PDB file of C-alpha atoms in Angstrom:
ATOM      1  CA  LYS K1419     -18.986  14.006  26.322  1.00  0.00           C
ATOM      2  CA  GLY K1420     -22.673  14.783  26.246  1.00  0.00           C
ATOM      3  CA  ALA K1421     -23.337  12.409  23.375  1.00  0.00           C
ATOM      4  CA  VAL K1422     -26.626  10.588  22.963  1.00  0.00           C
ATOM      5  CA  ASP K1423     -26.455   7.445  20.850  1.00  0.00           C
ATOM      6  CA  ASN K1424     -29.064   7.088  18.137  1.00  0.00           C
ATOM      7  CA  LEU K1425     -30.919   4.020  19.400  1.00  0.00           C
ATOM      8  CA  ASP K1426     -33.205   3.799  16.369  1.00  0.00           C
ATOM      9  CA  ARG K1427     -30.202   3.809  14.030  1.00  0.00           C
ATOM     10  CA  ILE K1428     -28.520   1.053  16.042  1.00  0.00           C
ATOM     11  CA  ILE K1429     -31.702  -1.046  15.872  1.00  0.00           C
ATOM     12  CA  ASP K1430     -32.003  -0.401  12.120  1.00  0.00           C
ATOM     13  CA  ILE K1431     -28.403  -1.516  11.554  1.00  0.00           C
ATOM     14  CA  LEU K1432     -28.985  -4.709  13.536  1.00  0.00           C
ATOM     15  CA  LYS K1433     -32.066  -5.398  11.399  1.00  0.00           C
ATOM     16  CA  MET K1434     -30.243  -4.558   8.172  1.00  0.00           C
ATOM     17  CA  LEU K1435     -27.470  -7.010   9.115  1.00  0.00           C
ATOM     18  CA  ASP K1436     -30.170  -9.580   9.869  1.00  0.00           C
ATOM     19  CA  ILE K1437     -28.820 -10.232  13.355  1.00  0.00           C
ATOM     20  CA  PRO K1438     -31.374 -12.289  15.283  1.00  0.00           C
ATOM     21  CA  ARG K1439     -32.809 -10.705  18.435  1.00  0.00           C
ATOM     22  CA  GLU K1440     -31.347 -13.391  20.700  1.00  0.00           C
ATOM     23  CA  ARG K1441     -27.820 -12.519  19.461  1.00  0.00           C
ATOM     24  CA  TYR K1442     -27.652  -8.998  20.874  1.00  0.00           C
ATOM     25  CA  TYR K1443     -28.247  -7.163  24.131  1.00  0.00           C
ATOM     26  CA  ILE K1444     -28.885  -3.425  24.141  1.00  0.00           C
ATOM     27  CA  HIS K1445     -28.219  -1.537  27.360  1.00  0.00           C
ATOM     28  CA  CYS K1446     -29.150   2.156  27.491  1.00  0.00           C
ATOM     29  CA  ASP K1447     -26.847   3.950  29.889  1.00  0.00           C
ATOM     30  CA  GLY K1448     -29.153   6.843  30.636  1.00  0.00           C
ATOM     31  CA  ALA K1449     -27.215   8.006  33.691  1.00  0.00           C
ATOM     32  CA  LEU K1450     -28.114  11.693  33.376  1.00  0.00           C
ATOM     33  CA  PHE K1451     -29.998  12.190  30.132  1.00  0.00           C
ATOM     34  CA  ALA K1452     -32.625   9.450  30.489  1.00  0.00           C
ATOM     35  CA  LEU K1453     -34.411  11.661  33.014  1.00  0.00           C
ATOM     36  CA  MET K1454     -33.990  14.713  30.803  1.00  0.00           C
ATOM     37  CA  MET K1455     -34.940  13.390  27.364  1.00  0.00           C
ATOM     38  CA  PRO K1456     -38.691  13.049  27.971  1.00  0.00           C
ATOM     39  CA  PHE K1457     -38.796  16.825  28.422  1.00  0.00           C
ATOM     40  CA  ILE K1458     -36.634  17.808  25.434  1.00  0.00           C
ATOM     41  CA  ASP K1459     -38.311  18.569  22.110  1.00  0.00           C
ATOM     42  CA  ASN K1460     -37.544  16.052  19.358  1.00  0.00           C
ATOM     43  CA  ALA K1461     -35.612  13.748  21.694  1.00  0.00           C
ATOM     44  CA  PRO K1462     -35.793  10.089  20.722  1.00  0.00           C
ATOM     45  CA  GLU K1463     -37.899   7.757  22.824  1.00  0.00           C
ATOM     46  CA  ILE K1464     -36.153   5.227  25.024  1.00  0.00           C
ATOM     47  CA  SER K1465     -38.671   2.535  25.779  1.00  0.00           C
ATOM     48  CA  PHE K1466     -39.033  -1.185  26.352  1.00  0.00           C
ATOM     49  CA  ARG K1467     -41.410  -1.088  23.380  1.00  0.00           C
ATOM     50  CA  LYS K1468     -38.148  -1.103  21.432  1.00  0.00           C
ATOM     51  CA  PRO K1469     -35.796  -4.097  21.509  1.00  0.00           C
ATOM     52  CA  ILE K1470     -33.700  -2.841  24.409  1.00  0.00           C
ATOM     53  CA  ASP K1471     -32.795  -5.114  27.279  1.00  0.00           C
ATOM     54  CA  SER K1472     -31.921  -2.724  30.086  1.00  0.00           C
ATOM     55  CA  ILE K1473     -31.611   0.909  31.078  1.00  0.00           C
ATOM     56  CA  ALA K1474     -29.830   2.595  33.965  1.00  0.00           C
ATOM     57  CA  VAL K1475     -30.660   5.999  35.431  1.00  0.00           C
ATOM     58  CA  SER K1476     -28.768   7.871  38.152  1.00  0.00           C
ATOM     59  CA  GLY K1477     -30.555   9.507  41.044  1.00  0.00           C
ATOM     60  CA  HIS K1478     -27.671  11.680  42.200  1.00  0.00           C
ATOM     61  CA  LYS K1479     -27.361  13.567  38.915  1.00  0.00           C
ATOM     62  CA  MET K1480     -30.619  15.089  37.654  1.00  0.00           C
ATOM     63  CA  LEU K1481     -32.582  14.375  40.820  1.00  0.00           C
ATOM     64  CA  GLY K1482     -29.842  15.695  43.101  1.00  0.00           C
ATOM     65  CA  CYS K1483     -29.835  12.868  45.638  1.00  0.00           C
ATOM     66  CA  PRO K1484     -27.037  13.443  48.174  1.00  0.00           C
ATOM     67  CA  MET K1485     -25.334  10.085  47.550  1.00  0.00           C
ATOM     68  CA  PRO K1486     -24.536   8.061  44.448  1.00  0.00           C
ATOM     69  CA  CYS K1487     -27.583   6.003  43.580  1.00  0.00           C
ATOM     70  CA  GLY K1488     -29.569   4.838  40.634  1.00  0.00           C
ATOM     71  CA  VAL K1489     -32.021   2.406  39.170  1.00  0.00           C
ATOM     72  CA  ALA K1490     -31.382  -0.323  36.643  1.00  0.00           C
ATOM     73  CA  LEU K1491     -34.388  -1.760  34.838  1.00  0.00           C
ATOM     74  CA  CYS K1492     -34.226  -4.802  32.634  1.00  0.00           C
ATOM     75  CA  ARG K1493     -36.426  -7.349  30.987  1.00  0.00           C
ATOM     76  CA  LYS K1494     -37.693 -10.100  33.264  1.00  0.00           C
ATOM     77  CA  GLU K1495     -35.832 -12.870  31.440  1.00  0.00           C
ATOM     78  CA  HIS K1496     -32.537 -11.142  32.286  1.00  0.00           C
ATOM     79  CA  VAL K1497     -33.493 -10.621  35.928  1.00  0.00           C
ATOM     80  CA  GLU K1498     -34.105 -14.341  36.186  1.00  0.00           C
ATOM     81  CA  ASN K1499     -30.463 -14.916  35.132  1.00  0.00           C
ATOM     82  CA  VAL K1500     -29.143 -13.301  38.347  1.00  0.00           C
ATOM     83  CA  GLU K1501     -31.927 -14.506  40.628  1.00  0.00           C
ATOM     84  CA  GLN K1502     -30.821 -16.463  43.704  1.00  0.00           C
ATOM     85  CA  HIS K1503     -32.895 -17.993  46.460  1.00  0.00           C
ATOM     86  CA  ILE K1504     -31.753 -16.810  49.902  1.00  0.00           C
ATOM     87  CA  ASP K1505     -32.612 -19.545  52.405  1.00  0.00           C
ATOM     88  CA  TYR K1506     -32.342 -17.508  55.599  1.00  0.00           C
ATOM     89  CA  LEU K1507     -34.702 -14.878  54.144  1.00  0.00           C
ATOM     90  CA  ASN K1508     -36.965 -17.402  52.448  1.00  0.00           C
ATOM     91  CA  SER K1509     -36.909 -14.991  49.537  1.00  0.00           C
ATOM     92  CA  VAL K1510     -35.456 -14.434  46.096  1.00  0.00           C
ATOM     93  CA  ASP K1511     -32.731 -11.839  45.604  1.00  0.00           C
ATOM     94  CA  THR K1512     -32.508 -10.245  42.156  1.00  0.00           C
ATOM     95  CA  THR K1513     -29.816  -7.659  42.860  1.00  0.00           C
ATOM     96  CA  ILE K1514     -26.385  -8.067  41.311  1.00  0.00           C
ATOM     97  CA  MET K1515     -24.514  -7.434  44.549  1.00  0.00           C
ATOM     98  CA  GLY K1516     -26.939  -9.267  46.824  1.00  0.00           C
ATOM     99  CA  SER K1517     -27.614  -6.163  48.862  1.00  0.00           C
ATOM    100  CA  ARG K1518     -28.745  -2.610  48.414  1.00  0.00           C
ATOM    101  CA  ASN K1519     -28.803   0.636  50.334  1.00  0.00           C
ATOM    102  CA  GLY K1520     -32.398   1.365  51.324  1.00  0.00           C
ATOM    103  CA  GLN K1521     -31.527   4.964  52.170  1.00  0.00           C
ATOM    104  CA  ALA K1522     -30.529   5.669  48.561  1.00  0.00           C
ATOM    105  CA  ALA K1523     -33.878   4.327  47.329  1.00  0.00           C
ATOM    106  CA  LEU K1524     -35.689   6.559  49.834  1.00  0.00           C
ATOM    107  CA  TYR K1525     -33.783   9.621  48.598  1.00  0.00           C
ATOM    108  CA  MET K1526     -34.747   8.838  45.008  1.00  0.00           C
ATOM    109  CA  TRP K1527     -38.380   8.246  45.953  1.00  0.00           C
ATOM    110  CA  TYR K1528     -38.467  11.464  48.002  1.00  0.00           C
ATOM    111  CA  SER K1529     -36.907  13.531  45.211  1.00  0.00           C
ATOM    112  CA  LEU K1530     -39.294  12.135  42.590  1.00  0.00           C
ATOM    113  CA  ARG K1531     -42.324  12.754  44.835  1.00  0.00           C
ATOM    114  CA  LYS K1532     -41.205  16.241  45.858  1.00  0.00           C
ATOM    115  CA  LYS K1533     -40.338  17.451  42.363  1.00  0.00           C
ATOM    116  CA  GLY K1534     -42.986  15.589  40.401  1.00  0.00           C
ATOM    117  CA  LEU K1535     -42.998  15.666  36.610  1.00  0.00           C
ATOM    118  CA  GLY K1536     -43.467  19.436  36.535  1.00  0.00           C
ATOM    119  CA  GLY K1537     -40.472  20.033  38.802  1.00  0.00           C
ATOM    120  CA  ILE K1538     -38.215  17.727  36.797  1.00  0.00           C
ATOM    121  CA  GLN K1539     -39.332  19.444  33.589  1.00  0.00           C
ATOM    122  CA  ARG K1540     -38.514  22.876  35.093  1.00  0.00           C
ATOM    123  CA  ASP K1541     -35.067  21.589  36.157  1.00  0.00           C
ATOM    124  CA  VAL K1542     -34.425  20.189  32.675  1.00  0.00           C
ATOM    125  CA  MET K1543     -35.427  23.427  30.943  1.00  0.00           C
ATOM    126  CA  TYR K1544     -33.265  25.427  33.358  1.00  0.00           C
ATOM    127  CA  CYS K1545     -30.241  23.188  32.713  1.00  0.00           C
ATOM    128  CA  MET K1546     -30.691  23.233  28.935  1.00  0.00           C
ATOM    129  CA  ASN K1547     -31.057  27.035  28.863  1.00  0.00           C
ATOM    130  CA  ALA K1548     -28.067  27.484  31.179  1.00  0.00           C
ATOM    131  CA  ALA K1549     -25.963  25.159  28.982  1.00  0.00           C
ATOM    132  CA  ARG K1550     -26.822  27.188  25.873  1.00  0.00           C
ATOM    133  CA  TYR K1551     -26.005  30.404  27.767  1.00  0.00           C
ATOM    134  CA  LEU K1552     -22.638  28.986  28.880  1.00  0.00           C
ATOM    135  CA  ARG K1553     -21.812  27.802  25.345  1.00  0.00           C
ATOM    136  CA  ASP K1554     -22.621  31.253  23.952  1.00  0.00           C
ATOM    137  CA  LYS K1555     -20.580  33.091  26.604  1.00  0.00           C
ATOM    138  CA  LEU K1556     -17.592  30.785  26.137  1.00  0.00           C
ATOM    139  CA  THR K1557     -17.805  31.241  22.366  1.00  0.00           C
ATOM    140  CA  ASP K1558     -17.954  35.026  22.826  1.00  0.00           C
ATOM    141  CA  ALA K1559     -14.838  34.766  25.035  1.00  0.00           C
ATOM    142  CA  GLY K1560     -12.970  33.004  22.219  1.00  0.00           C
ATOM    143  CA  PHE K1561     -13.237  29.375  23.307  1.00  0.00           C
ATOM    144  CA  ALA K1562     -14.034  26.733  20.720  1.00  0.00           C
ATOM    145  CA  CYS K1563     -16.884  24.750  22.242  1.00  0.00           C
ATOM    146  CA  ARG K1564     -19.853  22.605  21.346  1.00  0.00           C
ATOM    147  CA  LEU K1565     -23.147  21.498  22.817  1.00  0.00           C
ATOM    148  CA  ASN K1566     -25.263  18.584  21.600  1.00  0.00           C
ATOM    149  CA  ASP K1567     -28.946  19.548  21.142  1.00  0.00           C
ATOM    150  CA  LEU K1568     -29.959  16.706  23.482  1.00  0.00           C
ATOM    151  CA  SER K1569     -27.367  17.453  26.141  1.00  0.00           C
ATOM    152  CA  SER K1570     -26.511  19.863  28.910  1.00  0.00           C
ATOM    153  CA  THR K1571     -22.784  19.079  28.713  1.00  0.00           C
ATOM    154  CA  VAL K1572     -20.715  21.878  27.209  1.00  0.00           C
ATOM    155  CA  VAL K1573     -17.428  20.636  25.735  1.00  0.00           C
ATOM    156  CA  LEU K1574     -14.617  23.111  25.160  1.00  0.00           C
ATOM    157  CA  GLU K1575     -10.952  23.249  24.357  1.00  0.00           C
ATOM    158  CA  ARG K1576      -8.887  22.843  27.510  1.00  0.00           C
ATOM    159  CA  PRO K1577      -7.924  26.302  28.771  1.00  0.00           C
ATOM    160  CA  ALA K1578      -4.163  26.906  28.904  1.00  0.00           C
ATOM    161  CA  ASP K1579      -4.466  28.670  32.265  1.00  0.00           C
ATOM    162  CA  ASP K1580      -4.516  26.113  35.111  1.00  0.00           C
ATOM    163  CA  SER K1581      -5.832  28.719  37.539  1.00  0.00           C
ATOM    164  CA  PHE K1582      -8.891  29.130  35.279  1.00  0.00           C
ATOM    165  CA  ILE K1583      -9.429  25.349  35.347  1.00  0.00           C
ATOM    166  CA  LYS K1584      -9.148  25.262  39.149  1.00  0.00           C
ATOM    167  CA  ARG K1585     -11.319  28.350  39.691  1.00  0.00           C
ATOM    168  CA  TRP K1586     -14.184  26.880  37.647  1.00  0.00           C
ATOM    169  CA  GLN K1587     -13.462  23.240  38.627  1.00  0.00           C
ATOM    170  CA  LEU K1588     -13.401  22.127  35.002  1.00  0.00           C
ATOM    171  CA  ALA K1589     -13.257  18.418  34.276  1.00  0.00           C
ATOM    172  CA  CYS K1590     -10.366  17.982  31.835  1.00  0.00           C
ATOM    173  CA  GLU K1591      -9.037  15.108  29.785  1.00  0.00           C
ATOM    174  CA  GLU K1592      -6.095  15.680  27.488  1.00  0.00           C
ATOM    175  CA  ASP K1593      -6.933  18.726  25.334  1.00  0.00           C
ATOM    176  CA  ILE K1594     -10.643  19.058  26.191  1.00  0.00           C
ATOM    177  CA  ALA K1595     -12.665  20.162  29.173  1.00  0.00           C
ATOM    178  CA  HIS K1596     -16.345  19.821  29.866  1.00  0.00           C
ATOM    179  CA  VAL K1597     -18.999  21.283  32.099  1.00  0.00           C
ATOM    180  CA  VAL K1598     -22.163  19.380  32.977  1.00  0.00           C
ATOM    181  CA  VAL K1599     -24.850  21.961  33.653  1.00  0.00           C
TER     182      VAL K1599
END
């Protein structure tokens, strides 16, 4: 919960094991944090300048689009693997499902244009500060909790009181709960 894999370490291990580039595929699931990391001090760079093959980013998380949506980017050689010619459109389709919701793309475009880089940076700083505040308040209240420096997800021991869980709509799994700020 709230973890960010060390991409550079993974790449170094692949090199150390002398695994040829054509034998691995690295996908960066940047659902929430890929939009946050460019604005966080000392966050690692996720870039196609590194030997990654694809990255996915959600629009309904950090950008706040009103429906689930996202963008997946990948290297051209991988796009060509799913490419299909559609006769009745006289076009090539490179989507996995063969269709896409244009409204979701418009929401993402609108949110990016409205917020701009400065607005996204303000949102990121607000979330990171609020996550640190929540961690500190929970710690002061006696909860054991943690927060990754690159994350806005506060992980805590699952409260024993179910009414507390319901009141604050905590996401729980076994003996832990988490809050994505």
